Coordinates of N, CA and C in Angstrom, one line a residue:
M252 N -47.3 14.2 -26.2 CA -47.0 15.3 -25.3 C -46.2 14.8 -24.1
V253 N -46.7 13.6 -23.5 CA -45.9 13.1 -22.4 C -44.6 12.6 -22.9
Y254 N -44.5 12.0 -24.1 CA -43.3 11.6 -24.6 C -42.3 12.7 -24.8
N255 N -42.8 13.9 -25.3 CA -41.9 15.0 -25.5 C -41.4 15.5 -24.1
L256 N -42.3 15.6 -23.1 CA -41.9 16.0 -21.8 C -40.8 15.1 -21.2
A257 N -41.0 13.8 -21.3 CA -40.0 12.8 -20.8 C -38.7 13.0 -21.5
K258 N -38.8 13.2 -22.8 CA -37.6 13.3 -23.7 C -36.8 14.6 -23.2
N259 N -37.5 15.7 -23.0 CA -36.8 16.9 -22.5 C -36.2 16.7 -21.1
I260 N -36.9 16.0 -20.3 CA -36.3 15.8 -18.9 C -35.1 14.9 -19.0
M261 N -35.1 13.9 -19.9 CA -33.9 13.0 -20.0 C -32.8 13.8 -20.7
R262 N -33.0 14.7 -21.6 CA -32.0 15.5 -22.2 C -31.3 16.4 -21.1
K263 N -32.2 17.1 -20.3 CA -31.7 17.9 -19.3 C -30.8 17.1 -18.3
L264 N -31.4 16.0 -17.9 CA -30.6 15.1 -16.9 C -29.3 14.7 -17.5
F265 N -29.3 14.3 -18.8 CA -28.1 13.8 -19.4 C -27.1 15.0 -19.5
G266 N -27.6 16.2 -19.9 CA -26.7 17.4 -20.0 C -26.1 17.7 -18.6
F267 N -26.9 17.7 -17.5 CA -26.5 17.9 -16.2 C -25.4 17.0 -15.8
L268 N -25.6 15.7 -16.1 CA -24.6 14.6 -15.8 C -23.3 14.9 -16.6
V269 N -23.4 15.3 -17.8 CA -22.2 15.5 -18.6 C -21.4 16.7 -18.0
I270 N -22.1 17.8 -17.7 CA -21.5 19.0 -17.2 C -20.9 18.7 -15.8
A271 N -21.6 17.9 -14.9 CA -21.1 17.6 -13.6 C -19.9 16.7 -13.7
S272 N -19.9 15.8 -14.7 CA -18.7 14.9 -14.8 C -17.5 15.7 -15.3
F273 N -17.7 16.7 -16.2 CA -16.7 17.5 -16.8 C -16.1 18.4 -15.6
I274 N -17.0 19.0 -14.8 CA -16.5 19.8 -13.7 C -15.7 19.0 -12.7
L275 N -16.2 17.8 -12.4 CA -15.5 16.9 -11.5 C -14.1 16.5 -12.0
T276 N -14.1 16.2 -13.3 CA -12.8 15.9 -13.9 C -11.8 17.0 -13.9
L277 N -12.3 18.3 -14.2 CA -11.4 19.4 -14.1 C -11.0 19.7 -12.7
S278 N -11.9 19.7 -11.8 CA -11.6 20.0 -10.4 C -10.7 19.0 -9.7
S279 N -10.8 17.7 -10.1 CA -10.0 16.8 -9.5 C -8.5 17.0 -9.8
C280 N -8.2 17.6 -10.9 CA -6.8 17.8 -11.3 C -6.3 19.1 -10.5
V281 N -7.2 20.1 -10.3 CA -6.8 21.3 -9.7 C -7.0 21.3 -8.2
A282 N -8.1 20.8 -7.8 CA -8.4 20.9 -6.3 C -8.2 19.5 -5.6
T283 N -7.3 18.7 -6.1 CA -7.0 17.5 -5.4 C -6.3 17.8 -4.2
G284 N -6.8 17.3 -3.0 CA -6.1 17.5 -1.8 C -5.3 16.2 -1.5
M285 N -4.0 16.3 -1.5 CA -3.2 15.1 -1.2 C -2.8 15.2 0.2
H286 N -3.4 14.4 1.0 CA -3.0 14.3 2.4 C -2.4 13.0 2.6
T287 N -1.1 13.0 3.1 CA -0.5 11.7 3.4 C -0.3 11.6 4.9
N288 N -0.6 10.5 5.3 CA -0.4 10.1 6.7 C 0.6 9.0 6.8
T289 N 1.8 9.3 7.0 CA 2.9 8.3 7.0 C 3.2 7.8 8.4
S290 N 3.4 6.5 8.5 CA 3.8 5.9 9.7 C 4.7 4.8 9.4
N291 N 5.8 4.6 10.2 CA 6.7 3.5 10.0 C 6.5 2.5 11.1
H292 N 6.4 1.3 10.7 CA 6.2 0.2 11.6 C 7.4 -0.7 11.4
A293 N 8.3 -0.9 12.4 CA 9.5 -1.7 12.2 C 9.3 -3.0 12.9
Q294 N 9.8 -4.0 12.3 CA 9.8 -5.3 12.9 C 11.3 -5.7 13.1
S295 N 11.7 -6.0 14.3 CA 13.2 -6.3 14.5 C 13.4 -7.8 14.7
V296 N 14.6 -8.2 14.2 CA 15.0 -9.5 14.4 C 16.3 -9.5 15.1
A297 N 16.4 -10.2 16.2 CA 17.7 -10.2 16.9 C 18.4 -11.5 16.6
A298 N 19.4 -11.5 15.8 CA 20.1 -12.7 15.3 C 21.6 -12.3 15.5
P299 N 22.5 -13.3 15.3 CA 23.9 -13.0 15.5 C 24.5 -12.1 14.4
F300 N 24.0 -10.9 14.3 CA 24.5 -10.0 13.2 C 25.9 -9.4 13.6
D301 N 26.3 -9.6 14.8 CA 27.6 -9.0 15.2 C 28.8 -9.8 14.6
Q302 N 28.6 -10.9 14.0 CA 29.7 -11.8 13.5 C 30.0 -11.5 12.0
N303 N 29.3 -10.5 11.4 CA 29.5 -10.1 10.0 C 29.5 -11.3 9.1
N304 N 28.5 -12.1 9.2 CA 28.4 -13.4 8.4 C 27.2 -13.3 7.4
F305 N 26.9 -12.1 7.0 CA 25.8 -11.9 6.0 C 26.1 -10.8 5.0
V306 N 25.4 -10.8 3.9 CA 25.6 -9.8 2.9 C 24.2 -9.2 2.5
V307 N 24.1 -7.9 2.2 CA 22.9 -7.3 1.8 C 22.7 -7.6 0.3
V308 N 21.6 -8.2 0.0 CA 21.3 -8.6 -1.4 C 20.6 -7.5 -2.2
K309 N 19.5 -7.1 -1.6 CA 18.7 -6.1 -2.4 C 17.6 -5.5 -1.5
R310 N 17.0 -4.4 -2.0 CA 15.8 -3.8 -1.3 C 14.6 -4.3 -2.1
V311 N 13.5 -4.6 -1.3 CA 12.3 -5.1 -1.9 C 11.1 -4.3 -1.4
E312 N 10.0 -4.3 -2.2 CA 8.8 -3.6 -1.8 C 7.6 -4.3 -2.3
G313 N 6.5 -4.0 -1.6 CA 5.2 -4.5 -1.9 C 4.2 -3.4 -1.6
E314 N 3.1 -3.4 -2.4 CA 2.1 -2.4 -2.2 C 0.7 -3.0 -2.3
Q315 N -0.3 -2.4 -1.6 CA -1.6 -2.7 -1.7 C -2.5 -1.5 -1.5
S316 N -3.5 -1.3 -2.3 CA -4.4 -0.1 -2.2 C -5.8 -0.5 -2.4
C317 N -6.6 0.4 -2.0 CA -8.1 0.3 -2.1 C -8.7 1.7 -2.3
E318 N -9.9 1.7 -2.9 CA -10.6 3.0 -3.2 C -11.9 3.0 -2.5
K319 N -12.3 4.2 -2.1 CA -13.7 4.4 -1.5 C -14.3 5.5 -2.2
F320 N -15.6 5.4 -2.6 CA -16.4 6.4 -3.2 C -17.5 6.7 -2.3
L321 N -17.6 7.9 -1.9 CA -18.6 8.4 -0.9 C -18.6 7.6 0.4
G322 N -17.4 7.2 0.8 CA -17.3 6.4 2.0 C -17.7 5.0 1.9
I323 N -18.0 4.5 0.7 CA -18.4 3.1 0.5 C -17.3 2.3 -0.1
G324 N -17.0 1.1 0.4 CA -16.0 0.3 -0.2 C -14.7 0.3 0.6
G325 N -13.8 -0.3 0.0 CA -12.4 -0.3 0.6 C -12.2 -1.5 1.5
L326 N -11.0 -1.5 2.1 CA -10.5 -2.5 3.0 C -10.0 -2.0 4.2
S327 N -9.9 -2.8 5.3 CA -9.4 -2.3 6.5 C -7.9 -2.0 6.4
D328 N -7.4 -1.1 7.3 CA -6.0 -0.8 7.3 C -5.1 -2.0 7.6
S329 N -5.5 -2.8 8.5 CA -4.7 -3.9 8.9 C -4.6 -4.9 7.8
Y330 N -5.7 -5.1 7.0 CA -5.6 -6.0 5.8 C -4.7 -5.4 4.8
L331 N -4.8 -4.1 4.6 CA -3.9 -3.5 3.6 C -2.4 -3.6 4.0
K332 N -2.1 -3.5 5.3 CA -0.8 -3.6 5.7 C -0.3 -5.0 5.5
E333 N -1.0 -6.0 6.0 CA -0.6 -7.4 5.9 C -0.5 -7.8 4.4
S334 N -1.4 -7.3 3.5 CA -1.3 -7.6 2.1 C -0.1 -7.0 1.5
A335 N 0.3 -5.8 1.9 CA 1.5 -5.1 1.4 C 2.7 -5.9 1.8
I336 N 2.8 -6.4 3.0 CA 3.9 -7.2 3.5 C 3.9 -8.5 2.7
S337 N 2.8 -9.1 2.5 CA 2.7 -10.4 1.8 C 3.2 -10.2 0.4
N338 N 2.8 -9.1 -0.3 CA 3.3 -8.8 -1.6 C 4.8 -8.5 -1.7
M339 N 5.3 -7.9 -0.6 CA 6.8 -7.7 -0.5 C 7.5 -9.0 -0.5
Y340 N 7.0 -10.0 0.4 CA 7.7 -11.3 0.4 C 7.5 -12.0 -0.9
R341 N 6.4 -11.9 -1.6 CA 6.2 -12.5 -2.9 C 7.2 -12.0 -3.9
N342 N 7.4 -10.6 -3.9 CA 8.3 -10.0 -4.8 C 9.8 -10.3 -4.5
A343 N 10.1 -10.7 -3.3 CA 11.5 -10.9 -2.8 C 12.1 -12.2 -3.5
N344 N 11.2 -13.2 -3.7 CA 11.7 -14.5 -4.2 C 12.9 -15.0 -3.3
L345 N 12.7 -15.2 -2.1 CA 13.7 -15.6 -1.2 C 14.2 -17.0 -1.5
T346 N 15.5 -17.2 -1.4 CA 16.0 -18.6 -1.6 C 17.1 -18.8 -0.5
G347 N 17.3 -20.1 -0.2 CA 18.3 -20.5 0.7 C 18.2 -19.9 2.1
S348 N 19.3 -19.2 2.5 CA 19.4 -18.6 3.8 C 19.2 -17.1 3.8
Q349 N 18.2 -16.7 2.9 CA 17.9 -15.3 2.8 C 16.7 -15.0 3.7
M350 N 16.7 -13.7 4.2 CA 15.6 -13.3 5.0 C 15.4 -11.8 4.8
I351 N 14.3 -11.2 5.2 CA 14.0 -9.8 5.0 C 14.1 -9.2 6.4
V352 N 14.9 -8.1 6.5 CA 15.0 -7.3 7.7 C 14.7 -5.9 7.4
D353 N 14.6 -5.1 8.5 CA 14.3 -3.7 8.4 C 13.0 -3.4 7.6
I354 N 11.9 -4.0 8.0 CA 10.6 -3.8 7.3 C 9.9 -2.6 7.8
H355 N 9.5 -1.7 6.8 CA 8.8 -0.5 7.1 C 7.5 -0.5 6.3
V356 N 6.4 0.0 6.9 CA 5.2 0.1 6.1 C 4.8 1.6 6.2
V357 N 4.5 2.2 5.0 CA 4.1 3.6 4.9 C 2.7 3.6 4.4
K358 N 1.8 4.3 5.1 CA 0.4 4.4 4.7 C 0.2 5.8 4.2
S359 N -0.5 6.0 3.1 CA -0.8 7.3 2.5 C -2.3 7.2 2.0
R360 N -2.9 8.4 2.0 CA -4.2 8.5 1.5 C -4.3 9.7 0.5
L361 N -5.1 9.6 -0.5 CA -5.4 10.6 -1.4 C -6.9 10.9 -1.4
F362 N -7.2 12.2 -1.1 CA -8.5 12.7 -1.1 C -8.8 13.5 -2.3
V363 N -10.0 13.3 -3.0 CA -10.4 14.1 -4.1 C -11.7 14.7 -3.7
L364 N -11.7 16.1 -3.7 CA -13.0 16.8 -3.3 C -13.5 16.3 -2.0
G365 N -12.7 16.3 -1.0 CA -13.1 15.9 0.4 C -13.4 14.4 0.4
P366 N -14.5 14.0 1.0 CA -14.8 12.6 1.1 C -15.4 11.9 0.0
I367 N -15.5 12.6 -1.2 CA -16.1 11.9 -2.4 C -15.4 10.7 -2.8
Y368 N -14.1 10.9 -3.0 CA -13.2 9.8 -3.5 C -12.0 9.8 -2.6
M369 N -11.7 8.6 -2.1 CA -10.5 8.4 -1.3 C -9.8 7.1 -1.7
R370 N -8.4 7.2 -1.9 CA -7.6 6.1 -2.2 C -6.6 5.9 -1.1
S371 N -6.6 4.7 -0.5 CA -5.7 4.3 0.6 C -4.6 3.4 0.0
I372 N -3.3 3.8 0.3 CA -2.2 3.0 -0.2 C -1.3 2.6 0.9
Q373 N -0.9 1.4 1.0 CA 0.1 1.0 2.0 C 1.2 0.3 1.3
K374 N 2.5 0.8 1.5 CA 3.6 0.3 0.9 C 4.6 -0.2 1.9
A375 N 5.0 -1.5 1.7 CA 6.0 -2.1 2.6 C 7.3 -2.2 1.9
T376 N 8.4 -1.9 2.6 CA 9.8 -2.0 2.1 C 10.6 -2.8 3.1
G377 N 11.6 -3.5 2.6 CA 12.5 -4.2 3.4 C 13.8 -4.5 2.7
T378 N 14.8 -5.0 3.5 CA 16.1 -5.3 3.0 C 16.3 -6.8 3.0
V379 N 16.7 -7.4 1.9 CA 17.0 -8.8 1.9 C 18.5 -9.0 2.2
I380 N 18.7 -9.9 3.2 CA 20.1 -10.3 3.5 C 20.2 -11.8 3.3
E381 N 21.5 -12.2 3.1 CA 21.7 -13.6 3.0 C 22.9 -14.0 3.9
F382 N 22.7 -15.0 4.7 CA 23.7 -15.5 5.6 C 24.7 -16.3 4.8
T383 N 26.0 -16.0 5.0 CA 27.1 -16.7 4.2 C 27.7 -17.8 5.1
G384 N 27.3 -17.9 6.3 CA 27.9 -18.9 7.1 C 28.5 -18.3 8.4
P385 N 28.3 -19.0 9.5 CA 28.9 -18.4 10.8 C 30.4 -18.6 10.8
K386 N 31.0 -17.6 11.5 CA 32.4 -17.6 11.7 C 32.7 -18.5 12.9
E387 N 31.7 -18.6 13.8 CA 31.8 -19.5 15.0 C 30.7 -20.4 15.0
D388 N 30.7 -21.4 15.9 CA 29.6 -22.3 16.1 C 28.5 -21.5 16.9
I389 N 27.4 -21.4 16.2 CA 26.2 -20.7 16.8 C 25.2 -21.7 17.3
H390 N 24.9 -21.7 18.6 CA 23.9 -22.6 19.1 C 22.5 -21.9 19.0
I391 N 21.5 -22.7 18.9 CA 20.1 -22.2 18.7 C 19.7 -21.3 19.9
Q392 N 20.2 -21.5 21.1 CA 19.8 -20.7 22.2 C 20.3 -19.2 22.1
N393 N 21.3 -19.0 21.2 CA 21.9 -17.6 21.1 C 21.0 -16.8 20.1
V394 N 20.1 -17.4 19.3 CA 19.4 -16.7 18.3 C 18.0 -16.4 18.8
K395 N 17.6 -15.1 18.8 CA 16.2 -14.8 19.2 C 15.6 -13.9 18.2
I396 N 14.3 -14.2 17.9 CA 13.5 -13.5 16.9 C 12.5 -12.8 17.7
T397 N 12.4 -11.5 17.6 CA 11.4 -10.7 18.3 C 10.6 -9.9 17.3
E398 N 9.4 -9.6 17.7 CA 8.5 -8.9 16.9 C 8.0 -7.6 17.6

């Protein structure tokens, strides 16, 4: 008798979990609230760009994301940003006199059913340029790198 009672409770619990999972799956496709919070963070480099001694090679990007379930888990925004930038540099495969300029980081978040599930994504993009050689003699005191 106790065995039958426990068996019925387990069946009801399993049925409830299956129905709840099904409803959550269906509602996540329909009721997904996509909220994006974008912000651009630019890092500037002041170098002798006025001499037209460089060429634009390509655009590069890097991405880092994390997930939170019921507010548990995930990584800090600063870690995600630095990881996205690091991934961008890794994807760039810089050689010789190449560097990345015009770096932007965009942060977005995806909420599913409010705070139940949240995915944070940070994407860094930049432009790879390559210096072809100075037209004039450039002394080191004329080059400034600012952040």
